[in-house]
Coordinates of C-alpha atoms and ligand atoms in Angstrom, one line a residue:
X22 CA -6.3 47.9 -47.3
X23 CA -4.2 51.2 -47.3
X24 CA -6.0 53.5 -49.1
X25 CA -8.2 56.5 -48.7
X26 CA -11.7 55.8 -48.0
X27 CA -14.4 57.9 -49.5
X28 CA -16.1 58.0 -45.7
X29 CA -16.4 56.1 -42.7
X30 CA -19.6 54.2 -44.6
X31 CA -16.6 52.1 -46.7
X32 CA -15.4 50.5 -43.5
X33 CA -19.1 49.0 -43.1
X34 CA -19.1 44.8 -43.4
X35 CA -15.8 42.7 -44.1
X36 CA -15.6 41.6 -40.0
X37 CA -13.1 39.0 -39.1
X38 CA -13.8 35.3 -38.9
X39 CA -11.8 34.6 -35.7
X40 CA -11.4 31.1 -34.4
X41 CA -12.1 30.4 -30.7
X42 CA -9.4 28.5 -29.0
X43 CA -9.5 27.9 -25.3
X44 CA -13.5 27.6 -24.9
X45 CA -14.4 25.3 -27.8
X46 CA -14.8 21.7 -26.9
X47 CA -12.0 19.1 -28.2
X48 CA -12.4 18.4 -31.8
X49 CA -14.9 21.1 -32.9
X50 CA -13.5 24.2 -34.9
X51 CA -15.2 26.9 -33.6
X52 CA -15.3 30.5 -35.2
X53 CA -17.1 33.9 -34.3
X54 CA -17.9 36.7 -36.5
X55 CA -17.2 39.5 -34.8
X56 CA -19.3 42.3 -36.0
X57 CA -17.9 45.1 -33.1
X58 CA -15.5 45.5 -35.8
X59 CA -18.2 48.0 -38.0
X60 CA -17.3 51.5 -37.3
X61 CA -20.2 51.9 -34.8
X62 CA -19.3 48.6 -33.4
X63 CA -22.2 46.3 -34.3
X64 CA -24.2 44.5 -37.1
X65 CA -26.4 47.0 -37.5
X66 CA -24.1 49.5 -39.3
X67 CA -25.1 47.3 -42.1
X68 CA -28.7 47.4 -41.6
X69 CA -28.4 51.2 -41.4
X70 CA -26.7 51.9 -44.3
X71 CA -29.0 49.6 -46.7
X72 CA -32.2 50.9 -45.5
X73 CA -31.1 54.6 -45.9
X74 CA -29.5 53.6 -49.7
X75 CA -32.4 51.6 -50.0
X76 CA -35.1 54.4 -49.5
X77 CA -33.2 57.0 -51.6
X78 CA -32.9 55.1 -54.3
X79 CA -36.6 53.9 -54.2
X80 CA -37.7 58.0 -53.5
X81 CA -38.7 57.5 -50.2
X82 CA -36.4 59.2 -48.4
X83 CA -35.8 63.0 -49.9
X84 CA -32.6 65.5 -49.0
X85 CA -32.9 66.7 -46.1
X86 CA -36.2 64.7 -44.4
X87 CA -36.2 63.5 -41.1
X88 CA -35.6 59.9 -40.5
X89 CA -37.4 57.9 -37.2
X90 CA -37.0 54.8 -36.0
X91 CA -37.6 52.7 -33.1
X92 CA -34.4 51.1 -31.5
X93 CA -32.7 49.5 -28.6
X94 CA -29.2 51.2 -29.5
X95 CA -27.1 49.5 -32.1
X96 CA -29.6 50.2 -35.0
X97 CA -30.1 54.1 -33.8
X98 CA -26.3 54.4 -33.7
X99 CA -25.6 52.8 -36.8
X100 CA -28.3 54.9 -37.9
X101 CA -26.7 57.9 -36.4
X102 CA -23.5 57.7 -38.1
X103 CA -24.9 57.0 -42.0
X104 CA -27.4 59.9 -40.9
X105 CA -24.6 62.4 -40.1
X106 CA -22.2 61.2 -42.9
X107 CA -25.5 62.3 -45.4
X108 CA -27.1 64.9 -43.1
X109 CA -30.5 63.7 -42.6
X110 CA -31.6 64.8 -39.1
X111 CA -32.6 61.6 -37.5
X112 CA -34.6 61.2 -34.2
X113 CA -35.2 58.0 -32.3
X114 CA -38.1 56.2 -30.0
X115 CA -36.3 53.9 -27.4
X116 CA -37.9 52.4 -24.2
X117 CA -36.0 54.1 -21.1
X118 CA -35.3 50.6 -19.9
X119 CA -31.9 50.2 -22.2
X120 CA -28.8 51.5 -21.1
X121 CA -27.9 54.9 -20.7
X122 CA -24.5 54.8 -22.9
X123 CA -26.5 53.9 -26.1
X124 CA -28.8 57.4 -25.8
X125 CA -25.4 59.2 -24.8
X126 CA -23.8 58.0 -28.1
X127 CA -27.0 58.9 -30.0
X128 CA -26.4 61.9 -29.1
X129 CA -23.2 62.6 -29.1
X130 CA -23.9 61.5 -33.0
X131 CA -26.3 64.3 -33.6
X132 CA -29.2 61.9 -33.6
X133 CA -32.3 62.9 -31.0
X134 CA -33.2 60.6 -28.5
X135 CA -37.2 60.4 -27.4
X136 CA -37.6 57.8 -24.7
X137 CA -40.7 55.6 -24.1
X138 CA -42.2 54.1 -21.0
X139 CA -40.7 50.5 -20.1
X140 CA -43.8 49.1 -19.6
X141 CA -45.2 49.8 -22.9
X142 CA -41.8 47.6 -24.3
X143 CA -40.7 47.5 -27.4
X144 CA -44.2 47.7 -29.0
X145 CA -44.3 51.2 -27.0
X146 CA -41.7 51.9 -29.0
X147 CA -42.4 51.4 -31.9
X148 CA -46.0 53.1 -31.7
X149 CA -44.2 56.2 -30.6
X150 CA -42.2 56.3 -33.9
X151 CA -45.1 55.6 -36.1
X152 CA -46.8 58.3 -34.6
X153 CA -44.2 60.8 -35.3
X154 CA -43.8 59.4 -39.0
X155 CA -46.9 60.0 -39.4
X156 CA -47.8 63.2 -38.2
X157 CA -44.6 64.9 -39.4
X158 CA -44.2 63.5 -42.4
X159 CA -41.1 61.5 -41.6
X160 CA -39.5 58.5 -43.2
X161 CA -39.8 55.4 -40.7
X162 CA -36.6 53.0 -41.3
X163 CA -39.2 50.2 -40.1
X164 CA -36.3 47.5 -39.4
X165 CA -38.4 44.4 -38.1
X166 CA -40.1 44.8 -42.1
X167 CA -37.7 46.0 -43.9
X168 CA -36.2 44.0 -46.8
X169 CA -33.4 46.2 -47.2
X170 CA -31.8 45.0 -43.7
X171 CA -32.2 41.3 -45.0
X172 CA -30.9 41.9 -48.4
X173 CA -27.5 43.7 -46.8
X174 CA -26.9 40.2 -44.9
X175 CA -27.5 38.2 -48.3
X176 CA -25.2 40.3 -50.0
X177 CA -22.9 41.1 -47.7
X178 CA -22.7 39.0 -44.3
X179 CA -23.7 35.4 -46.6
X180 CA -21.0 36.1 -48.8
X181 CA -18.2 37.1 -46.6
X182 CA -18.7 33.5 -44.4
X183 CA -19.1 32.0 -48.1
X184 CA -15.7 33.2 -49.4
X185 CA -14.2 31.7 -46.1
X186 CA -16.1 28.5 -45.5
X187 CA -16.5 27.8 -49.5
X188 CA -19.4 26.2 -50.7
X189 CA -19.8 23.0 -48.0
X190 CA -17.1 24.1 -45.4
X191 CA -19.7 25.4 -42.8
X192 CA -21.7 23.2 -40.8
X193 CA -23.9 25.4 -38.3
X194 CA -24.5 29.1 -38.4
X195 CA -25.7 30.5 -35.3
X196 CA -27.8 33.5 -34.6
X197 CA -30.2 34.8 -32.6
X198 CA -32.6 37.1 -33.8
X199 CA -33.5 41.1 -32.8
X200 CA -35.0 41.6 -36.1
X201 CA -34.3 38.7 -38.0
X202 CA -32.5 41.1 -40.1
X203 CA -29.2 38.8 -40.0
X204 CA -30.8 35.8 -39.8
X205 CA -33.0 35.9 -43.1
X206 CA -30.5 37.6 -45.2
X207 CA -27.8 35.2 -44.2
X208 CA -29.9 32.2 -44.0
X209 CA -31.0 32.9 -47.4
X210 CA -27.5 32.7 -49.4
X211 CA -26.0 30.2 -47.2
X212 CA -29.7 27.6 -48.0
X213 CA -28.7 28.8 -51.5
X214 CA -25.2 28.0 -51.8
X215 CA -24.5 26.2 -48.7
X216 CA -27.5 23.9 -48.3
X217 CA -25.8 21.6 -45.9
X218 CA -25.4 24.3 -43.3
X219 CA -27.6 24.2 -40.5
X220 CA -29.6 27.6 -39.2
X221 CA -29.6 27.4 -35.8
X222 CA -31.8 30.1 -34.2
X223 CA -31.1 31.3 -30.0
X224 CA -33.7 33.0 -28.0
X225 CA -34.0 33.3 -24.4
X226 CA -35.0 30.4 -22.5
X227 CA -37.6 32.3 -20.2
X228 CA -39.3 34.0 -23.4
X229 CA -39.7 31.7 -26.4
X230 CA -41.7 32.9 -29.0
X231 CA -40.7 30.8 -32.0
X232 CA -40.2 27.7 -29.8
X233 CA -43.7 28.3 -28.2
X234 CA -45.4 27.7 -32.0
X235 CA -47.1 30.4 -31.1
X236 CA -48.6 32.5 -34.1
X237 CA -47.6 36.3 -33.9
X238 CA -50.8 38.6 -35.4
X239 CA -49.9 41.0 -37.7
X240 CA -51.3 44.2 -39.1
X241 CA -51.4 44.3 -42.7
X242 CA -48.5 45.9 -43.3
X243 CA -46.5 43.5 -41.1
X244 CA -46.0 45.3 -38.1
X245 CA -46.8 43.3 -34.9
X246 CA -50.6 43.7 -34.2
X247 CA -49.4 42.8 -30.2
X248 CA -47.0 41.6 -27.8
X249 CA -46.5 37.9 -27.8
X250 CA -48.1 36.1 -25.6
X251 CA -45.1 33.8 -24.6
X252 CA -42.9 37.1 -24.3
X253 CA -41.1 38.1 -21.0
X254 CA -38.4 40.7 -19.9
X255 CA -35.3 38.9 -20.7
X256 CA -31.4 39.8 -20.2
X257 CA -30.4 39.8 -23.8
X258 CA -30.9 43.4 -24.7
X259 CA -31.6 43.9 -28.8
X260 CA -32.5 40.3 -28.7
X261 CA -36.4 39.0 -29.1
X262 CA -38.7 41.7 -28.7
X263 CA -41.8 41.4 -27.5
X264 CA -43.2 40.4 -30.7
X265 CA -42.1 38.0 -33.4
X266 CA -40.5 40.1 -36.2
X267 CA -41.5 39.8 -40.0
X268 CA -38.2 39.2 -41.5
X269 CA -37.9 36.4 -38.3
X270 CA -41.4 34.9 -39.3
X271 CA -40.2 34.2 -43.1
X272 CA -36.9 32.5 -42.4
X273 CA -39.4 30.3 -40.5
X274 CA -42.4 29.8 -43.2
X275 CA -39.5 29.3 -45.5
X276 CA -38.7 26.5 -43.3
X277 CA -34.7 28.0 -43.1
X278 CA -34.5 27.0 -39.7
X279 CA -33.3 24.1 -38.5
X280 CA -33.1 24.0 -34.7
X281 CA -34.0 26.4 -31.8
X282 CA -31.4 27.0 -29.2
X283 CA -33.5 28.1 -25.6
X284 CA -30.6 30.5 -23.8
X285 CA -30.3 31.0 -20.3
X286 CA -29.6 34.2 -19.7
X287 CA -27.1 33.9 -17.1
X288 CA -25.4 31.6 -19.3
X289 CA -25.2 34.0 -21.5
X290 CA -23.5 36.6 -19.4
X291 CA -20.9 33.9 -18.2
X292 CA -20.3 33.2 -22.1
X293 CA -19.8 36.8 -22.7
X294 CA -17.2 37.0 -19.6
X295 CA -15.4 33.8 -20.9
X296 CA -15.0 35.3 -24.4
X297 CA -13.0 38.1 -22.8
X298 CA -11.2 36.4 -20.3
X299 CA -10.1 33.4 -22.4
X300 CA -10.4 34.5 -25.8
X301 CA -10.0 38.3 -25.3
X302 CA -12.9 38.6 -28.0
X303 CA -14.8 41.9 -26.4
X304 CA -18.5 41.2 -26.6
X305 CA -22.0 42.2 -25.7
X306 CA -24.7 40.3 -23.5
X307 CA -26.1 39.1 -27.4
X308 CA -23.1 37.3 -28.2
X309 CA -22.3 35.5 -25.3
X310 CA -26.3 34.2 -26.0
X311 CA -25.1 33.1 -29.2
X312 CA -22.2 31.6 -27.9
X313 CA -23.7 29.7 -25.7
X314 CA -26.2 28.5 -28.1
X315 CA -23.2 27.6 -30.2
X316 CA -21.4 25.7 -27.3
X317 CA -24.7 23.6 -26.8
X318 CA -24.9 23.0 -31.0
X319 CA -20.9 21.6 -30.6
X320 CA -22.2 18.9 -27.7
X321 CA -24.3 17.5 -29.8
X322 CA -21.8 18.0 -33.3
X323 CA -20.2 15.8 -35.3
X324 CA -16.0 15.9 -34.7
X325 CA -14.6 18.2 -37.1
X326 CA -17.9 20.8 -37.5
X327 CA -17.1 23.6 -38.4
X328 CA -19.5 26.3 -36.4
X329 CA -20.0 30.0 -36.9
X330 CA -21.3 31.9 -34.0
X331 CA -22.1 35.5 -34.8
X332 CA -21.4 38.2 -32.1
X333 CA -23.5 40.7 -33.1
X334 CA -21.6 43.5 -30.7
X335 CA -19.2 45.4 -28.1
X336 CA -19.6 44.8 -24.5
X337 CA -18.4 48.0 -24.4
X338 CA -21.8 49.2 -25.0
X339 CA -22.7 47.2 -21.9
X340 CA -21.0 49.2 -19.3
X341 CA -24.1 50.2 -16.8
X342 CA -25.6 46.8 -17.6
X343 CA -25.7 43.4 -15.6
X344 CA -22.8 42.4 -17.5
X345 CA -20.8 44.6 -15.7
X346 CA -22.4 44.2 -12.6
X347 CA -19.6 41.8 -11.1
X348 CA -17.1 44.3 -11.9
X349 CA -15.7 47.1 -9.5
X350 CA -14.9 50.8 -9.6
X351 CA -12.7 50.5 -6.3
X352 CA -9.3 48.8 -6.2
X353 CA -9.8 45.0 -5.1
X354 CA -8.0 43.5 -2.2
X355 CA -6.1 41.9 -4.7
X356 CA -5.2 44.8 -6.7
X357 CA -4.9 46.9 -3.2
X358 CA -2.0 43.9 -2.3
X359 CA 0.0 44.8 -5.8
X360 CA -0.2 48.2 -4.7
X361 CA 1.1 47.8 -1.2
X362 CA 4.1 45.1 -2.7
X363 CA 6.1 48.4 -3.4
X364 CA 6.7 51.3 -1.1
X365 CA 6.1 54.0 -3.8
X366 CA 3.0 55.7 -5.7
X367 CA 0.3 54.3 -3.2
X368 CA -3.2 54.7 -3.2
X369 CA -3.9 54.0 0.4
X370 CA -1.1 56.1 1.3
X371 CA -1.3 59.8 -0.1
X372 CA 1.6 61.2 1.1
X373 CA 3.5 58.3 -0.3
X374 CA 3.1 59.6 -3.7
X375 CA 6.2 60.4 -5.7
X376 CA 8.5 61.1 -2.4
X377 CA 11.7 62.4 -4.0
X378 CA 8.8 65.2 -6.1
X379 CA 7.4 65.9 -2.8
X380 CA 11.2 66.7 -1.0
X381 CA 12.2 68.6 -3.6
X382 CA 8.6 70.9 -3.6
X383 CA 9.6 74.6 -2.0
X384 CA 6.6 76.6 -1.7
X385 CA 7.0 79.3 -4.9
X386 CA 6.7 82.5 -3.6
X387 CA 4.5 84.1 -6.4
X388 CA 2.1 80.9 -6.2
X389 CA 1.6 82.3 -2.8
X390 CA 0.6 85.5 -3.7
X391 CA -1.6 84.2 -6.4
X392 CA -3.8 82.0 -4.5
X393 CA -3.9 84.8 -1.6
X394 CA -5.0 87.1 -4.3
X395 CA -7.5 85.2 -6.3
X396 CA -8.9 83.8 -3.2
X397 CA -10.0 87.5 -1.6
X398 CA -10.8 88.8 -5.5
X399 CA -13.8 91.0 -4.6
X400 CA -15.2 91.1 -8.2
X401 CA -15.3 87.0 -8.0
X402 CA -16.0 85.8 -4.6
X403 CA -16.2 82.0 -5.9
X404 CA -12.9 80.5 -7.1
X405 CA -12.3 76.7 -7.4
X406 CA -8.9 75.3 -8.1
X407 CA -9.8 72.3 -10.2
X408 CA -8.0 70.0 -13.3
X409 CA -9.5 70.4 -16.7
X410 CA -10.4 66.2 -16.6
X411 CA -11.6 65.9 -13.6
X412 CA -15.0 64.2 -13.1
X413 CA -15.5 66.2 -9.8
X414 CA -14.9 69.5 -11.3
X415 CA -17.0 68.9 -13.4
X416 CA -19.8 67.7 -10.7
X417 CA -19.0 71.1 -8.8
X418 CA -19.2 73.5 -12.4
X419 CA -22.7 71.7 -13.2
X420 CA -23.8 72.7 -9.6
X421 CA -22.8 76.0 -9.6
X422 CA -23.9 77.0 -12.8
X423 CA -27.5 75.1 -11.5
X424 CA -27.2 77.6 -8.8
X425 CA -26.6 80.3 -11.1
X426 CA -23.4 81.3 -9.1
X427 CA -20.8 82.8 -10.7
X428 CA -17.0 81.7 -10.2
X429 CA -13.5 81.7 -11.5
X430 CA -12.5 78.1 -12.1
X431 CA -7.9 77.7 -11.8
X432 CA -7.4 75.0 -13.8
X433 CA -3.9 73.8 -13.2
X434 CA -3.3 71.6 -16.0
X435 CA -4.6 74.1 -18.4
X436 CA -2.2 76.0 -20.9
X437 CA -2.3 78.7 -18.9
X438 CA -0.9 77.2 -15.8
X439 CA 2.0 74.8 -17.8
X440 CA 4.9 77.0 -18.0
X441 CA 7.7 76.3 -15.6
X442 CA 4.4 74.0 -13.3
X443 CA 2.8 76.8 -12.1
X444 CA -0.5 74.7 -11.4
X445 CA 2.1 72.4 -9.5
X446 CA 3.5 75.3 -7.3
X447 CA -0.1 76.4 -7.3
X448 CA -1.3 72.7 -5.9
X449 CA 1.7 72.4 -3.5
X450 CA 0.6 75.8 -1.7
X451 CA -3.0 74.7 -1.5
X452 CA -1.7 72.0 0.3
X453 CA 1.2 73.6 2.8
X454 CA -1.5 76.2 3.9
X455 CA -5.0 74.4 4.0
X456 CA -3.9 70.7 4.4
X457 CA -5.6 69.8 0.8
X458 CA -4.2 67.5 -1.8
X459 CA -7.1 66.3 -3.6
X460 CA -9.0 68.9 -6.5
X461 CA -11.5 70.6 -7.0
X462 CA -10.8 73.0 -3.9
X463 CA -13.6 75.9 -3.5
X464 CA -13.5 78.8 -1.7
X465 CA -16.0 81.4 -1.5
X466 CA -14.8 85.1 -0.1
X467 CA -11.5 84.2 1.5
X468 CA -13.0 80.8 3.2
X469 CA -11.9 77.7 2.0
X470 CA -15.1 75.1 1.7
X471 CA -13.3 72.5 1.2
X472 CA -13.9 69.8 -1.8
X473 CA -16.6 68.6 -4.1
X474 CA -18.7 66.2 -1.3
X475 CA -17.5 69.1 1.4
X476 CA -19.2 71.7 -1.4
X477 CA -22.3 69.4 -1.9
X478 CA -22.7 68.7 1.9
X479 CA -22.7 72.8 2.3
X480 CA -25.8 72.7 0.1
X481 CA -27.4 70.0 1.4
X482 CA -27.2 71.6 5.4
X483 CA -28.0 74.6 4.5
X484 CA -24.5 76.4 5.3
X485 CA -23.9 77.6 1.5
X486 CA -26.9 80.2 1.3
X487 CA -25.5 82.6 3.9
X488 CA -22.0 82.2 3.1
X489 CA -23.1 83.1 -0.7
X490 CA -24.9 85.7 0.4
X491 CA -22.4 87.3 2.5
X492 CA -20.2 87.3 -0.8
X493 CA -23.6 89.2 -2.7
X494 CA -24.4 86.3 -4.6
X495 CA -27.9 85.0 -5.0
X496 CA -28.5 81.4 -5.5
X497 CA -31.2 80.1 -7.3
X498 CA -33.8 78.0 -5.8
X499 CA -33.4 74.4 -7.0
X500 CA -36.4 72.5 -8.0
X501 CA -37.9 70.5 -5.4
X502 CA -37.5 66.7 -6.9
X503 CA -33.6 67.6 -7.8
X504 CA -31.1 65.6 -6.6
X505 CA -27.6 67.6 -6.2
X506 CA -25.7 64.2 -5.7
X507 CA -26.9 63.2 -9.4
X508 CA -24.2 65.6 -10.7
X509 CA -21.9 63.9 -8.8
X510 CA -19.9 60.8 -11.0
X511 CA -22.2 58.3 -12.3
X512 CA -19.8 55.3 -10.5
X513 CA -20.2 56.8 -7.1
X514 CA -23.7 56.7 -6.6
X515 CA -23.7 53.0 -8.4
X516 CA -22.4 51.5 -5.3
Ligands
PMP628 N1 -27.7 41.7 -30.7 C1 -27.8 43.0 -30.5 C2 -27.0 43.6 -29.4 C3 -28.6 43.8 -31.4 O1 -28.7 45.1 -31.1 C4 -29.3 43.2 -32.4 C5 -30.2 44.0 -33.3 N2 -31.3 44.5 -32.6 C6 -29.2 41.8 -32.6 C7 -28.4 41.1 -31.7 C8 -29.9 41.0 -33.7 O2 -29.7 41.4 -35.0 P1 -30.9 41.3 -36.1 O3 -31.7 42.6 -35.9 O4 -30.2 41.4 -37.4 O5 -31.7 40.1 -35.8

């Protein structure tokens, strides 16, 4: 496919069919669709593209109109991108129980980001962009209804595992179900065409609404009239909400479905872990579900099945998740034993650090003067030496400018301080005449503070006031709830 593309919207469908080699039991041929590889990085670029097309072409949507919608992440940032590509502002209703690195990429995307209590779940949610739809007149995408995000999977998703399994060649597609969005369009074609493959449906094992029978009460136009009764907080985040969907309730009147797989959601996360560690396929908390739904369909299988397990995302988008939750920020013993298996470069040992550098480092004369200088600088009292990347910098900047303190930040790996490794000669006097290797470095009127935790410690016990003031600088009264230390790194207060 070398060829221009229009815009990013081109690169939306055509995912790989990949087959699974180490974790699928002997004889089966098992395969995964692996829809991280849409440009956002999940099935619901597809969704989110359709709906929009969908709604201009019937009038519903006009240039320029606000589009709302409630989401748990991969819909909003689909949404987010077909939004920006067309420039619709877009804002978005999503309980504050999903994880913080789907709003971030909302809006980083443009797309505004209104988040509703946890308890009220994803009926909250939904409500809340009803409400807004309403009352300002926008155009509500309405996913768990809308026909547009079954058709895409009909005529898109159906007929990509259709060109690759043929007309008999698949015997179970799995799927579990957020919407239903994938699982209606896709069971549709493949009954159609492929009437011997079998719709298997996953759903967690601790809140089964379709296994429970249980009828789901509607409002006339669809929409869930109230939670489920069998519904409970589950692991598998834009899995089963807390209502069965619309699009989910026709696959099953039109009797699509042919078994229901209960997952458990640890299970699931194992899966997930698996598929990375012995497959190298990275996916979300959702497709290790299905995975495991699609282990437990090859158990009972014929030899020779051919199964299709969709994995609907990225664990990438899982990052502050439980998924993650086994794995560390610090070096492991392990990895601490690699370290220490050469003398060189070691992180327990600073000064160890490129030795023959270190030798060869003669404190530069005019560095000298320059850090004397801009240290006493009576017109700017505050100077940090910091690195343009660094996650503490950045922690000490956000405080400061909190504090409404002026400074002048030295940052040694910026353009300025390249030629002939001035920021290095810079670094290597900070270090020969205050004992420092690490940045940021802050010094306020001559003193040296010391580093970021030193500089947030000096807030915290009350030493910065007075030394601010004694450099003329008023700091501004913080409010009383704030928390200094959430400026600090997000993976240092994780631990
Ligand atoms: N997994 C994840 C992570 C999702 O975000 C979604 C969509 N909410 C699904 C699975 C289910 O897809 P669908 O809405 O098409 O049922």
């Amino acid at each position: 496919m070398n060829q221009i593309l229009p815009n990013i919207l081109s690169t939306i469908g055509n995912t790989p069919i990949v087959r699974i080699n180490r974790l699928a039991p002997e004889g089966i041929n098992l395969f995964v669709k692996c829809e991280s590889f849409n440009p956002m990085a999940s099935v619901k670029d597809r969704m989110a593209l359709s709906t929009i097309e969908a709604a201009e072409a019937s009038g519903a949507l006009q240039p320029g109109q606000t589009v709302v919608e409630a989401t748990s992440g991969n819909t909003g940032i689909g949404l987010a991108m077909v939004c920006a590509v067309k420039g619709y502002p877009l804002v978005l209703t999503m309980a504050e129980s999903f994880s913080i690195e789907r709003r971030k990429i909302l809006r980083f995307l443009g797309a505004r980001v209104v988040l509703t209590p946890a308890e009220l779940k994803g009926s909250g949610m939904l409500a809340k962009a009803e409400e807004l739809a309403q009352t300002h007149g926008w155009f509500l995408v309405r996913q768990f209804e809308n026909e547009a995000n079954a058709d895409v999977h009909t005529h898109t998703t159906a007929m990509e595992i259709l060109e690759v399994f043929g007309e008999d060649g698949l015997d179970y597609f799995v799927t579990g179900f957020g919407t239903g969005g994938t699982l209606k369009g896709t069971s549709r074609a493949l009954k159609e065409r492929s009437p011997h493959t079998k719709i298997m449906v996953c759903e967690p094992d601790n809140s089964q609404l379709l296994g429970s029978g249980i009828a789901q009460e509607r409002n006339p136009d669809g929409s869930p009239k109230d939670s489920h009764p069998n519904f409970r907080p589950h692991l598998m985040q834009g899995w089963s909400p807390d209502f069965i969907p619309k699009l989910t309730e026709d696959t099953v009147n039109a009797g699509r479905i042919d078994g229901i797989v209960p997952i458990d959601g640890n299970e699931a996360l194992r899966c997930a872990r698996e598929l990375a560690l012995r497959e190298g396929i990275f996916s979300g908390t959702s497709g290790g579900g299905t995975l495991a739904g699609a282990l437990e369909v090859a158990q009972q299988a014929t030899p020779g099945s051919n199964i299709l397990c969709m994995l609907p995302d990225t664990g990438e988008r899982y990052l502050s998740t439980p998924l993650f939750e086994h794995i560390p920020a610090e070096m492991t013993e392990d990895e601490m034993d690699i370290s220490r298996s050469t003398p060189g470069y070691r992180f327990d040992i600073r000064s160890a650090a490129a030795p023959e550098a270190e030798e060869a480092a003669e404190l530069d004369a005019d560095a000298a003067a320059f850090v004397e200088q801009v240290t006493h600088d009576a017109e700017q009292p505050v100077v940090m030496f910091a690195l343009e990347w660094c996650e503490f910098c950045w922690s000490v900047r956000k405080l400061l400018k909190k504090l409404g303190i002026p400074y002048h930040s030295v940052d040694l790996d910026s353009v300025a301080y390249q030629e002939n490794d001035r920021g290095g000669k810079i670094r290597a006097v900070l270090k020969e005449q205050y004992g420092v290797a690490t940045v940021p470095q802050i010094f306020v009127a001559g003193e040296h503070l010391g580093g970021a935790t030193d500089f947030f410690a000096a807030l915290k016990d009350g030493s910065l006031e007075p030394k601010m003031a004694a450099a003329g600088l008023d700091m501004q009264t913080l409010e009383e709830d704030f928390e200094p230390e959430s400026l600090l790194p997000g993976w240092l207060h994780q631990r």
